[in-house]
Short mmCIF file of C-alpha atoms in Angstrom, two decimals:
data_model
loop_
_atom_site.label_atom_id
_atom_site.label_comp_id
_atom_site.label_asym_id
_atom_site.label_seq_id
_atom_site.Cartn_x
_atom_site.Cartn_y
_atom_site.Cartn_z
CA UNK C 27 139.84 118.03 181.42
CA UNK C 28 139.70 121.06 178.94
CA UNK C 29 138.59 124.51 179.27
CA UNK C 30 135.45 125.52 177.37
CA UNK C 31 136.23 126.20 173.61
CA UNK C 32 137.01 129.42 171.77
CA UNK C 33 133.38 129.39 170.54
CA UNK C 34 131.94 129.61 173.67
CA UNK C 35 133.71 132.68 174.84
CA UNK C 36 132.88 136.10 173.66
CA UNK C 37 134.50 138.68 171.89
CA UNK C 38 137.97 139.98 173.78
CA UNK C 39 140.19 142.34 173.51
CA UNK C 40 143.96 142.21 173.11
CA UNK C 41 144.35 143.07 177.28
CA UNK C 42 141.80 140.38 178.37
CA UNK C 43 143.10 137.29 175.46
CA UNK C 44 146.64 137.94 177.60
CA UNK C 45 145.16 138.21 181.01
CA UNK C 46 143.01 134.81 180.56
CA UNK C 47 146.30 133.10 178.74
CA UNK C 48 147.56 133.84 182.45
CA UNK C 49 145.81 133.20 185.63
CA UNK C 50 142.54 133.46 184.20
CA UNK C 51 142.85 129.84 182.28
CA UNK C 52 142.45 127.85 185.39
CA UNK C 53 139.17 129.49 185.94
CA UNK C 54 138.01 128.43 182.65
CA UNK C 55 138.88 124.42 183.75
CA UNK C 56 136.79 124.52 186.88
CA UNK C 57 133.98 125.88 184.95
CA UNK C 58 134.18 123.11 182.75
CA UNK C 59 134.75 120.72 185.86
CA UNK C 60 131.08 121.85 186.80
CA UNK C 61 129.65 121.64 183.46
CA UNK C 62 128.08 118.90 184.78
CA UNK C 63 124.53 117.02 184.07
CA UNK C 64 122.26 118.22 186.05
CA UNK C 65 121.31 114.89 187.26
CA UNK C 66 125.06 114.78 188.96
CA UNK C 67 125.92 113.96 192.61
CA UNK C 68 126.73 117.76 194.38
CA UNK C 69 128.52 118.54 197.75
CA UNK C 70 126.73 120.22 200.55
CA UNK C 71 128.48 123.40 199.20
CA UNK C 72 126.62 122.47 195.91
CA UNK C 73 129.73 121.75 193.73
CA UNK C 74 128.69 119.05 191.21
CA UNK C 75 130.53 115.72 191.85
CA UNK C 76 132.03 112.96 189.59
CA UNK C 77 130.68 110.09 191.78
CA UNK C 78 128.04 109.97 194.85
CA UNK C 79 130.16 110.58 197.69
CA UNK C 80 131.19 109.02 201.08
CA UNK C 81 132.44 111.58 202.59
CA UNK C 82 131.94 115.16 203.15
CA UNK C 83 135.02 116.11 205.31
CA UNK C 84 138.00 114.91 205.87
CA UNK C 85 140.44 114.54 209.95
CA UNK C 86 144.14 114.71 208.83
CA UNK C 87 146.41 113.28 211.87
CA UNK C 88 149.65 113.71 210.63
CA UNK C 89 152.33 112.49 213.24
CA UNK C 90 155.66 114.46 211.88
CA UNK C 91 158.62 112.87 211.80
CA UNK C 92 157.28 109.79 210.80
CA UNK C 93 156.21 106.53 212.97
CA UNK C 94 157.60 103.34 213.12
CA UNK C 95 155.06 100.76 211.94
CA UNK C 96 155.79 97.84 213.62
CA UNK C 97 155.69 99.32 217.45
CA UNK C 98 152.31 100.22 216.68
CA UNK C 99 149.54 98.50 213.63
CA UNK C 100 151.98 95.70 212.14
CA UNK C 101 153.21 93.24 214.25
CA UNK C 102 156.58 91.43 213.21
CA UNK C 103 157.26 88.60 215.11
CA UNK C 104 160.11 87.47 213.21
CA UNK C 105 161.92 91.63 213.90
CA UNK C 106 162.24 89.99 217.22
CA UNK C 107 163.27 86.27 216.75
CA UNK C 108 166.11 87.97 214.65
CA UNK C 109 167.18 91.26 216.34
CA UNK C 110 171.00 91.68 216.18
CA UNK C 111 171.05 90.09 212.62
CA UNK C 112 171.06 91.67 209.58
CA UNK C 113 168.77 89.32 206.81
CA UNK C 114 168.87 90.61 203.35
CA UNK C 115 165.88 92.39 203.50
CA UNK C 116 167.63 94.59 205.32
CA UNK C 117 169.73 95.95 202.44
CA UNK C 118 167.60 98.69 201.16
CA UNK C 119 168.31 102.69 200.70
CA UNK C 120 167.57 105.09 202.95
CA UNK C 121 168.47 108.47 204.18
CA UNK C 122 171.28 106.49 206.37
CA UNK C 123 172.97 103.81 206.97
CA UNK C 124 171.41 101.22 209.83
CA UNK C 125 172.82 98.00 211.76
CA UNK C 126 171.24 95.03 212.35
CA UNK C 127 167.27 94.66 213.12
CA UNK C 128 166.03 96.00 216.23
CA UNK C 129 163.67 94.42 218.78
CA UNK C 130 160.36 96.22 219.24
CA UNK C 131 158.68 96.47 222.34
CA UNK C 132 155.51 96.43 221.74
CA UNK C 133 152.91 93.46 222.39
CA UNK C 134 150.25 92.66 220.21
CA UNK C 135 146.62 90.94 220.22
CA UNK C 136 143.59 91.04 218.90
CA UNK C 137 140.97 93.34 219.23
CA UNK C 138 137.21 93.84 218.44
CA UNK C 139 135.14 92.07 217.06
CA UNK C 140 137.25 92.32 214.05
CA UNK C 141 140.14 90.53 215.93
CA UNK C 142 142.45 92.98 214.03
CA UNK C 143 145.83 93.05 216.22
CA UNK C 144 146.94 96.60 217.71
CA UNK C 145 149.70 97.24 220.13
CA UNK C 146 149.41 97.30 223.29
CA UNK C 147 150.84 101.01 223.41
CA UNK C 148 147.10 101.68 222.11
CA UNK C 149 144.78 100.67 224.72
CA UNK C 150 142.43 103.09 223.87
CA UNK C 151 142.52 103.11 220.33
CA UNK C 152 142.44 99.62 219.82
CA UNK C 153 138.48 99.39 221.39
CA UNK C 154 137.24 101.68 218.15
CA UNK C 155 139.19 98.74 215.60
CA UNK C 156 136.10 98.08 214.42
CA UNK C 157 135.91 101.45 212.81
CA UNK C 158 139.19 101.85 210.95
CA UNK C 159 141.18 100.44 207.81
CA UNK C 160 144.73 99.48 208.48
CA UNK C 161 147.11 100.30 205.75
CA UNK C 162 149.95 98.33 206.08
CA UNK C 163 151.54 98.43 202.87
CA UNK C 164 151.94 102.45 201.76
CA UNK C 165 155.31 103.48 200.34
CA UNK C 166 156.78 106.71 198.63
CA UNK C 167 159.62 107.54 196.95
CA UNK C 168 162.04 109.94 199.36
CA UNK C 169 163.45 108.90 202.48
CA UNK C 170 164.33 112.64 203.52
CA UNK C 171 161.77 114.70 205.42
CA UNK C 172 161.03 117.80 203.50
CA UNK C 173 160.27 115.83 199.58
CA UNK C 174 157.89 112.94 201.64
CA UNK C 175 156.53 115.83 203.52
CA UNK C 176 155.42 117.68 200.34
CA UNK C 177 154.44 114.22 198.42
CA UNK C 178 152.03 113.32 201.42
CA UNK C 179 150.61 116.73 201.41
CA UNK C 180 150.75 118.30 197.95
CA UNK C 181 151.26 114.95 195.69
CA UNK C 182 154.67 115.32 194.45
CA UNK C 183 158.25 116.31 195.58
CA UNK C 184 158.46 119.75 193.97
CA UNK C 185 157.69 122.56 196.20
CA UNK C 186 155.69 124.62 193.70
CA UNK C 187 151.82 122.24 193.94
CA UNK C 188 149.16 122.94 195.67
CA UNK C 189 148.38 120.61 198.71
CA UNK C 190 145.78 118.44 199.01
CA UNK C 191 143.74 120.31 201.05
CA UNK C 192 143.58 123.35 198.71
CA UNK C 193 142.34 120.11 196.08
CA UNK C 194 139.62 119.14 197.99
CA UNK C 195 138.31 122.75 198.55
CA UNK C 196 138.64 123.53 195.33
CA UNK C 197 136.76 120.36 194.09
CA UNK C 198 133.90 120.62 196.85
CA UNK C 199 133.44 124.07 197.75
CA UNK C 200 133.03 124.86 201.89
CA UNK C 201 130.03 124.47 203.52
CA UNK C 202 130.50 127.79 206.62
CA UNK C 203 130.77 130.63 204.55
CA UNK C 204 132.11 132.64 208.07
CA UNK C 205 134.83 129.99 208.82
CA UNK C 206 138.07 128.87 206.29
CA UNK C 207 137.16 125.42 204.46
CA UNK C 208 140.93 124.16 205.31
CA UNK C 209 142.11 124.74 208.71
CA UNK C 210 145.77 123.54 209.65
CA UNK C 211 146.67 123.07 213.27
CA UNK C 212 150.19 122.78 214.58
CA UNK C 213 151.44 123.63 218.22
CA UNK C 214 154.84 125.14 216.04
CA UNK C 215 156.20 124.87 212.76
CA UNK C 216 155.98 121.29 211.22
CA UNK C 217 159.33 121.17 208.82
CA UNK C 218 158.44 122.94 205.24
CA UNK C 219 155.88 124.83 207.31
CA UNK C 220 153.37 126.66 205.11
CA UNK C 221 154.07 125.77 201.72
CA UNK C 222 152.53 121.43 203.28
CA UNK C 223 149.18 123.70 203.05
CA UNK C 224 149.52 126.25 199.93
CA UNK C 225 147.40 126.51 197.34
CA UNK C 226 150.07 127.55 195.07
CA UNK C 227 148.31 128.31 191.70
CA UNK C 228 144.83 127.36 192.43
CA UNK C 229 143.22 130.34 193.44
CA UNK C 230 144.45 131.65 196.93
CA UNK C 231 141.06 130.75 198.88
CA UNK C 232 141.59 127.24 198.96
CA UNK C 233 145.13 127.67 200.39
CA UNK C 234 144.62 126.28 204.13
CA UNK C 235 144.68 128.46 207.42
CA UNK C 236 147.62 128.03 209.81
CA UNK C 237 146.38 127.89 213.43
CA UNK C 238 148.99 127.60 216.19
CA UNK C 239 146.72 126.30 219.37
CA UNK C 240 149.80 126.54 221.79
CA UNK C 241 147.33 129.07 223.75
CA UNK C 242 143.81 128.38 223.64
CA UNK C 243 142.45 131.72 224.30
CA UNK C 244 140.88 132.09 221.14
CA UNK C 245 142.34 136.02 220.40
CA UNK C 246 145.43 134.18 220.43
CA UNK C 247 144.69 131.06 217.89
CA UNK C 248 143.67 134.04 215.97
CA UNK C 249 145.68 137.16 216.27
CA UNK C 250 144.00 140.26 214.93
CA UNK C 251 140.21 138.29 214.35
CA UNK C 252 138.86 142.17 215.60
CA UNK C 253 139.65 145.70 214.01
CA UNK C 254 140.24 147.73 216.70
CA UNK C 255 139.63 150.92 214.66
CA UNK C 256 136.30 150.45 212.82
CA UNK C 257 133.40 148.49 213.94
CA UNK C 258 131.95 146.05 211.84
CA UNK C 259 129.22 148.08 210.22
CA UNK C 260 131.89 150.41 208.78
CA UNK C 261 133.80 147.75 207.84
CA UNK C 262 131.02 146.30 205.79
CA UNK C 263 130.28 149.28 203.80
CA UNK C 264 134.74 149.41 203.07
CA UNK C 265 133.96 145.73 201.76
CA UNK C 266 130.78 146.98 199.83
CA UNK C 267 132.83 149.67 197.89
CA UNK C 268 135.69 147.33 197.25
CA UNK C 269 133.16 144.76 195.73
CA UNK C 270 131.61 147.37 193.64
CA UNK C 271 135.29 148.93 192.59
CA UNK C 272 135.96 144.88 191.74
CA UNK C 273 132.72 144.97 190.11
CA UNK C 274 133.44 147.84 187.49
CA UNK C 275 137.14 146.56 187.54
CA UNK C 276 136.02 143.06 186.22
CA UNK C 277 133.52 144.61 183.49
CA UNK C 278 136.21 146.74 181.74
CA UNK C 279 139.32 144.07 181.99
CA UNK C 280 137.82 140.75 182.25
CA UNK C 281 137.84 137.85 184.93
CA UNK C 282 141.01 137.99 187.49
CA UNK C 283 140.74 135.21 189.37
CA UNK C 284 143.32 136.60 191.86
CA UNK C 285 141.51 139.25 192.60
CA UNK C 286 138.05 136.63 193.47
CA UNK C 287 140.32 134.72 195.68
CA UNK C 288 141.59 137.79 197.56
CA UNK C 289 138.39 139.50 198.08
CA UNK C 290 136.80 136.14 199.01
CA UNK C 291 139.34 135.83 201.09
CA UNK C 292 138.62 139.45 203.23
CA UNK C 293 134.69 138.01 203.43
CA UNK C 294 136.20 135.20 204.87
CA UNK C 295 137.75 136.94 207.20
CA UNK C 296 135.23 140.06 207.99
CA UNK C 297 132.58 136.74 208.81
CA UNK C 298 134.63 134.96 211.31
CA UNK C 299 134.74 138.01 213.79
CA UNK C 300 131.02 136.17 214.28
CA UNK C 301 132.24 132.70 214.58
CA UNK C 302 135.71 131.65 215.26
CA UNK C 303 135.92 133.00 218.86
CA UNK C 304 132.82 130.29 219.44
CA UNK C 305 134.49 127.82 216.88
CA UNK C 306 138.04 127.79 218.89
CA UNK C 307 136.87 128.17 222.89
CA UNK C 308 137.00 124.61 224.25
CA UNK C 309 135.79 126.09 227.36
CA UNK C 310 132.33 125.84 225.83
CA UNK C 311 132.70 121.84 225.90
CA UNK C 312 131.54 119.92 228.83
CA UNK C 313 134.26 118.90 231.80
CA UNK C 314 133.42 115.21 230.95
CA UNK C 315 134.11 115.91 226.85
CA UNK C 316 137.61 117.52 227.75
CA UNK C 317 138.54 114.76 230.49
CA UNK C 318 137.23 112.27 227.45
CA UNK C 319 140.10 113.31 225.21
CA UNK C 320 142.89 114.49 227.49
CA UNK C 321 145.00 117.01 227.92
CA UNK C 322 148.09 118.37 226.00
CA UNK C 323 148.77 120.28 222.75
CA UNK C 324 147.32 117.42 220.43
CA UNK C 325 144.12 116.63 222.75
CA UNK C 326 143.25 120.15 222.31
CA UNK C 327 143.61 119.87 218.76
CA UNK C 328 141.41 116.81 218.39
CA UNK C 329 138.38 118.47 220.10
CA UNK C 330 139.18 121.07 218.05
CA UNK C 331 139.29 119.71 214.87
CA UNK C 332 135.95 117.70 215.76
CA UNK C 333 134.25 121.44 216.28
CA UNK C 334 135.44 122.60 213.43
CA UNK C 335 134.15 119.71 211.41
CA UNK C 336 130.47 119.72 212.61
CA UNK C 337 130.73 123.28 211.82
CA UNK C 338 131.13 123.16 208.42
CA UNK C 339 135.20 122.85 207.70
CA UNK C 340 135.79 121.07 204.73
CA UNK C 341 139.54 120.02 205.82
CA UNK C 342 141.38 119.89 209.07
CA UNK C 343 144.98 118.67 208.96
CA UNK C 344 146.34 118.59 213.29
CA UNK C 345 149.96 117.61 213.18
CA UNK C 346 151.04 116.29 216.39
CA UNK C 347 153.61 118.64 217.37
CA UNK C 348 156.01 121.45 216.71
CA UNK C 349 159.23 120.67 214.29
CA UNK C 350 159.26 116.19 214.05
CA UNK C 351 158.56 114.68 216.99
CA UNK C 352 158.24 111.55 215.81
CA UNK C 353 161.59 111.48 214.03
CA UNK C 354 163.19 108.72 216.72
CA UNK C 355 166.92 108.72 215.11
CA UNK C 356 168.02 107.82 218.91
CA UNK C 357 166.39 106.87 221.84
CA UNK C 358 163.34 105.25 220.10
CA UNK C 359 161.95 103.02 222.31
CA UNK C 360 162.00 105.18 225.37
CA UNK C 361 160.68 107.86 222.52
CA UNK C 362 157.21 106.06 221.39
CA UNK C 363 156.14 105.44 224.55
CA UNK C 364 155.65 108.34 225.33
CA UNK C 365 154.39 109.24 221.79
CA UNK C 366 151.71 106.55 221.52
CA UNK C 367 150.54 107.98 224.95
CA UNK C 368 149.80 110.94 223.81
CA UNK C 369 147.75 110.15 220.70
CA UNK C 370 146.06 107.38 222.57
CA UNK C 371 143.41 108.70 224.32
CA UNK C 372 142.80 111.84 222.03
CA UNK C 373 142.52 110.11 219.03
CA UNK C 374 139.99 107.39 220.61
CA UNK C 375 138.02 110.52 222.32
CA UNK C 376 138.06 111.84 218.49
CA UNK C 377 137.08 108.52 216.64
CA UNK C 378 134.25 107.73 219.05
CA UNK C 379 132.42 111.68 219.74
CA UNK C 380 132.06 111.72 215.92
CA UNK C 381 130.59 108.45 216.06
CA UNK C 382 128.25 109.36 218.67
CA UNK C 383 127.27 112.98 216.85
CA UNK C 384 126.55 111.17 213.77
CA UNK C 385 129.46 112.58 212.06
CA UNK C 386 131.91 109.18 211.70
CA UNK C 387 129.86 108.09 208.73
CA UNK C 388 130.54 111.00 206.17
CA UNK C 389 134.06 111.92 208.11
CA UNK C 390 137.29 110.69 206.59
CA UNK C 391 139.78 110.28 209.27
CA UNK C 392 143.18 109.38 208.15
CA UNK C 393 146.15 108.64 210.49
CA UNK C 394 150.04 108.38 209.39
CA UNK C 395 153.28 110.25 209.01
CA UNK C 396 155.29 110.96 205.67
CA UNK C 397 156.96 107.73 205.73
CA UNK C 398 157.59 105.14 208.45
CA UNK C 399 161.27 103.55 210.44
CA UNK C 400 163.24 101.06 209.43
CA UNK C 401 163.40 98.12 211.43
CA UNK C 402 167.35 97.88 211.69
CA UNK C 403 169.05 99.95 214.27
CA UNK C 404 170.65 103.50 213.95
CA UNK C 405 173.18 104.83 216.86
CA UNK C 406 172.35 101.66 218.71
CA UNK C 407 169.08 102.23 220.19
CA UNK C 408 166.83 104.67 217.00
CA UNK C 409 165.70 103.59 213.72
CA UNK C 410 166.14 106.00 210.56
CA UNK C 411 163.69 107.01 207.63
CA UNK C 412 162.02 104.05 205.79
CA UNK C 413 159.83 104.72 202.98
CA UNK C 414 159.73 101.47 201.49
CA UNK C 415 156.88 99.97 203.27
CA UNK C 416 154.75 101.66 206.31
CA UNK C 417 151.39 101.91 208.15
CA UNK C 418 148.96 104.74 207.56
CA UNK C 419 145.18 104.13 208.20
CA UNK C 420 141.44 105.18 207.69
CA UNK C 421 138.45 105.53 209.95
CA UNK C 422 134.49 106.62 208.46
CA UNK C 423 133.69 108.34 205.43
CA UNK C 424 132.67 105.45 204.04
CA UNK C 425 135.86 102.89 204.66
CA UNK C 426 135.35 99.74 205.58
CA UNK C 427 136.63 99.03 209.59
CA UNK C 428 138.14 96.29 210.88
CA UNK C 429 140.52 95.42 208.08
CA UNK C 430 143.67 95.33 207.22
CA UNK C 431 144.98 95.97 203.43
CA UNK C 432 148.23 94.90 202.34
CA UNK C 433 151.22 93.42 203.52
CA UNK C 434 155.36 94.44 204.54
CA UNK C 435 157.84 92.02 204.37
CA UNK C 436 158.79 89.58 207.65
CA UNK C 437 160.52 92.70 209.19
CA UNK C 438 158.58 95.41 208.25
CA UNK C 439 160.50 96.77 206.07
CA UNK C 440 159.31 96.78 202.70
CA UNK C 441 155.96 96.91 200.78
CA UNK C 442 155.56 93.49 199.15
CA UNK C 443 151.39 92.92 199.03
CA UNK C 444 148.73 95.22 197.61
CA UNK C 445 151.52 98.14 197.59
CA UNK C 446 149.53 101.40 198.02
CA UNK C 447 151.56 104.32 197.32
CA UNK C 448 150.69 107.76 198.33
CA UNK C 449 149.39 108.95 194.56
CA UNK C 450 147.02 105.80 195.46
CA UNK C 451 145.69 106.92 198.61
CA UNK C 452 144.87 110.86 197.41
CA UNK C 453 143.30 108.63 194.84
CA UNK C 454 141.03 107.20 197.11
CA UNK C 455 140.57 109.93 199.39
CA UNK C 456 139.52 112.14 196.55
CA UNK C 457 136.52 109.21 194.92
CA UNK C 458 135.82 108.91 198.85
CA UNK C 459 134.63 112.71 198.77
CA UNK C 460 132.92 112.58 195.13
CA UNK C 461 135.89 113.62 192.91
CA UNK C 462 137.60 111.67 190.06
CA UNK C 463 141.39 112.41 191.06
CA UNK C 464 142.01 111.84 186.67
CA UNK C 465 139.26 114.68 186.12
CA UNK C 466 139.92 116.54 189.36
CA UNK C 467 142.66 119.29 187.07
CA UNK C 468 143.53 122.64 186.91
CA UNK C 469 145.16 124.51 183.69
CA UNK C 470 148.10 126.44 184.52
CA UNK C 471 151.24 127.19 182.37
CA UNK C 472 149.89 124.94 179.12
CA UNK C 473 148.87 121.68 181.02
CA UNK C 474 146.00 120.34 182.65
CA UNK C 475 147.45 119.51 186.72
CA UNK C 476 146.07 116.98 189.03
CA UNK C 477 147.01 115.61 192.53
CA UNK C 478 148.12 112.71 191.62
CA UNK C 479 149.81 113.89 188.55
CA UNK C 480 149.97 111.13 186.26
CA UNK C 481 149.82 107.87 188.55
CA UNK C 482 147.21 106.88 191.32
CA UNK C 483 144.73 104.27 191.49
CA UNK C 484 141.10 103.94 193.61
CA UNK C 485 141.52 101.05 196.44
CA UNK C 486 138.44 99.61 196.04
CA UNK C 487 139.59 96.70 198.59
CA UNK C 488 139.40 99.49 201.32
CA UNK C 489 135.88 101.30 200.35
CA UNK C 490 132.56 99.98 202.10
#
């Protein structure tokens, strides 16, 4: 996608044909993004779409570290008839070197009416089946932590993209005007930290907002949500001047788009000193909601991200836990136990109150790590990095449940049917919500940028 043509502009000077050369060139593409028909699809923020939409949100689970597939959505029967060996599918590259394959405990049957087979680590989740798209065959292309972390999140290794999030903001607008549209929770620091949710040069507003829900007193989610100093009638006339200083700025130098984003950005905020004190108290929900989902760090963030959703939140990305818990180099099998525990009961809560509030339907909620575990042995009892072939899945926003897509090998190892790759799954995600990931761009620096850069392709297998 290009930016409007010379003839469409009007006159410049020398100061302004530099400034929009810069920064001010990206602004130029979305306006030509939304020089739609009129007759388009829009988003409930009224952003006009490429295709009628699915989905109008989107529930990241992101388990950091990085589960292994086979304990959990992709039973390997033959990982077990052969532990202690090491078969030749085996021999593959990854961040270090493994022994032979390694027994998983896990059990499997079928469940729902779909009579797809879940572990039985996943009582809970396995009754809601019915509702989600197993993805058995994703792969990427680093085995380290920090590159799949940024390819899962921002589309490509290199640390200077914006993340998906800031993508789908940018593409769809936000629907609460007095909340962010991207909201990141994390009891910690996941590895990488901020720059998984930057917007890096998209304009700054789409950039997501960290929230640490270690404490759930709301003052603390949100440190400094109140000036102490001015009450909120003097600082909306401070905000009123600015906007008109911005005003007479913009009319003698042009468009800056980093200003927009940064005064958006102080709306933003100056608004949710109305809302996110009611957005983030969970002690508004009912004792039989918060015994529904559980308790613990990533419980809390479930209900939250399911409050934050009805309320308008374009994007909330929970990761399970502080640093990479699910990183089981030793230890594993005592490890996910304990894991799959936790994400049980919360995730099942999650899947089933937005089905019951009406919100499962036009809610994308996507479950994996940045890669998966291999199914060979490291220090005798944890599996390493694999990111050859592993299990991510999707629930609403217009997937089709009850499926499974794709195929590992006979130990789980490597991708061999229907390979979906991560540039193929923001792919999807992004036609799910109404956006053409090839016509999704943004000029910056002489090109025309995109999630998926050059590669991705739409699963239709997977969409209802």
């Amino acid at each position: 996608m290009l930016p409007p043509s010379n003839s469409e502009a009007t006159s410049i000077d020398r100061r302004n044909l530099l400034q929009t050369l810069g920064g001010g060139m990206g602004m130029l593409g979305a306006a030509s993004m939304l020089a739609q028909p009129a007759a388009a699809a829009t988003s409930s923020a009224g952003r006009v779409l490429h295709n009628p939409p699915k989905a109008k949100r989107v529930i990241h689970l992101f388990m950091n570290g990085g589960p292994f597939q086979c304990d959990l959505f992709d039973p390997k029967p033959m990982l077990n008839k052969f532990a202690g060996q090491r078969p030749a599918e085996a021999d593959l590259v990854t961040e270090r070197k493994t022994g032979n394959l390694l027994a998983s405990p896990a059990k499997f049957k079928p469940a729902g009416n779909s009579g797809v087979p879940v572990s039985d680590l996943l009582p809970h989740l396995s009754k809601h089946i019915d509702d989600i798209c197993v993805l058995r065959s994703m792969h990427a292309d680093n085995p380290n932590h920090g590159p799949a972390l940024l390819q899962m999140n921002n589309g490509t290794i290199l640390p200077t993209r914006p993340s998906m999030g800031a993508w789908f903001l940018y593409g769809l607008g936000t629907e609460n005007q007095n909340l962010p549209g991207y909201v990141v929770l994390c009891p910690g620091r996941p590895v990488r930290f901020s720059i998984l949710w930057n917007s890096a040069f998209l304009p700054s507003a789409h950039q997501g907002t960290y929230i640490n829900h270690s404490n759930l007193d709301p003052a603390k989610m949100v440190p400094y949500l109140r000036n102490e100093q001015w009450d909120r009638q003097a600082q909306r006339r401070q905000l009123d001047l600015m906007q008109k200083l911005n005003t007479a700025h913009r009319e003698m130098r042009g468009s800056d788009p980093a200003l927009d984003a940064r005064m958006q950005s102080m709306e933003t905020a100056y608004r949710m000193q109305t809302q996110a004190n009611d957005a983030f108290d969970l002690n508004q929900e009912s004792k039989t909601t918060r015994e529904n989902y559980g308790s613990g760090h990533f419980a809390n963030g479930c209900l939250l991200a399911r409050r934050l959703v009805e309320r308008g939140v374009r994007f909330v990305q929970l990761y399970y836990g502080n640093g990479q818990p699910w990183d089981t180099h030793s230890k594993h099998d005592e490890s996910v136990k304990k894991l799959a525990k936790n994400i049980d009961q919360p995730t099942a809560a999650l899947l089933g109150d937005l089905k019951q509030r009406g919100l499962l339907e036009d809610t994308l909620v996507i479950w994996g790590g940045e890669f998966g575990r291999t199914p060979t042995s490291e220090n005798g009892n944890g599996r390493d990095h694999n990111h050859h072939g592993f299990t991510m899945w999707m629930a609403g926003g217009g997937v089709r449940g009850g499926m499974t897509y794709g195929e590992t090998d006979d130990f789980g190892f490597k991708a061999v049917q229907d390979k979906m790759h991560v540039h193929d799954m923001h792919a999807t995600v992004l036609h799910l919500l109404g956006l053409d990931h090839e016509r999704l761009t943004y000029r910056y620096a002489g090109r025309d940028y995109r999630l998926t850069d050059v590669h991705g392709r739409i699963v239709q297998e997977i969409i209802a």
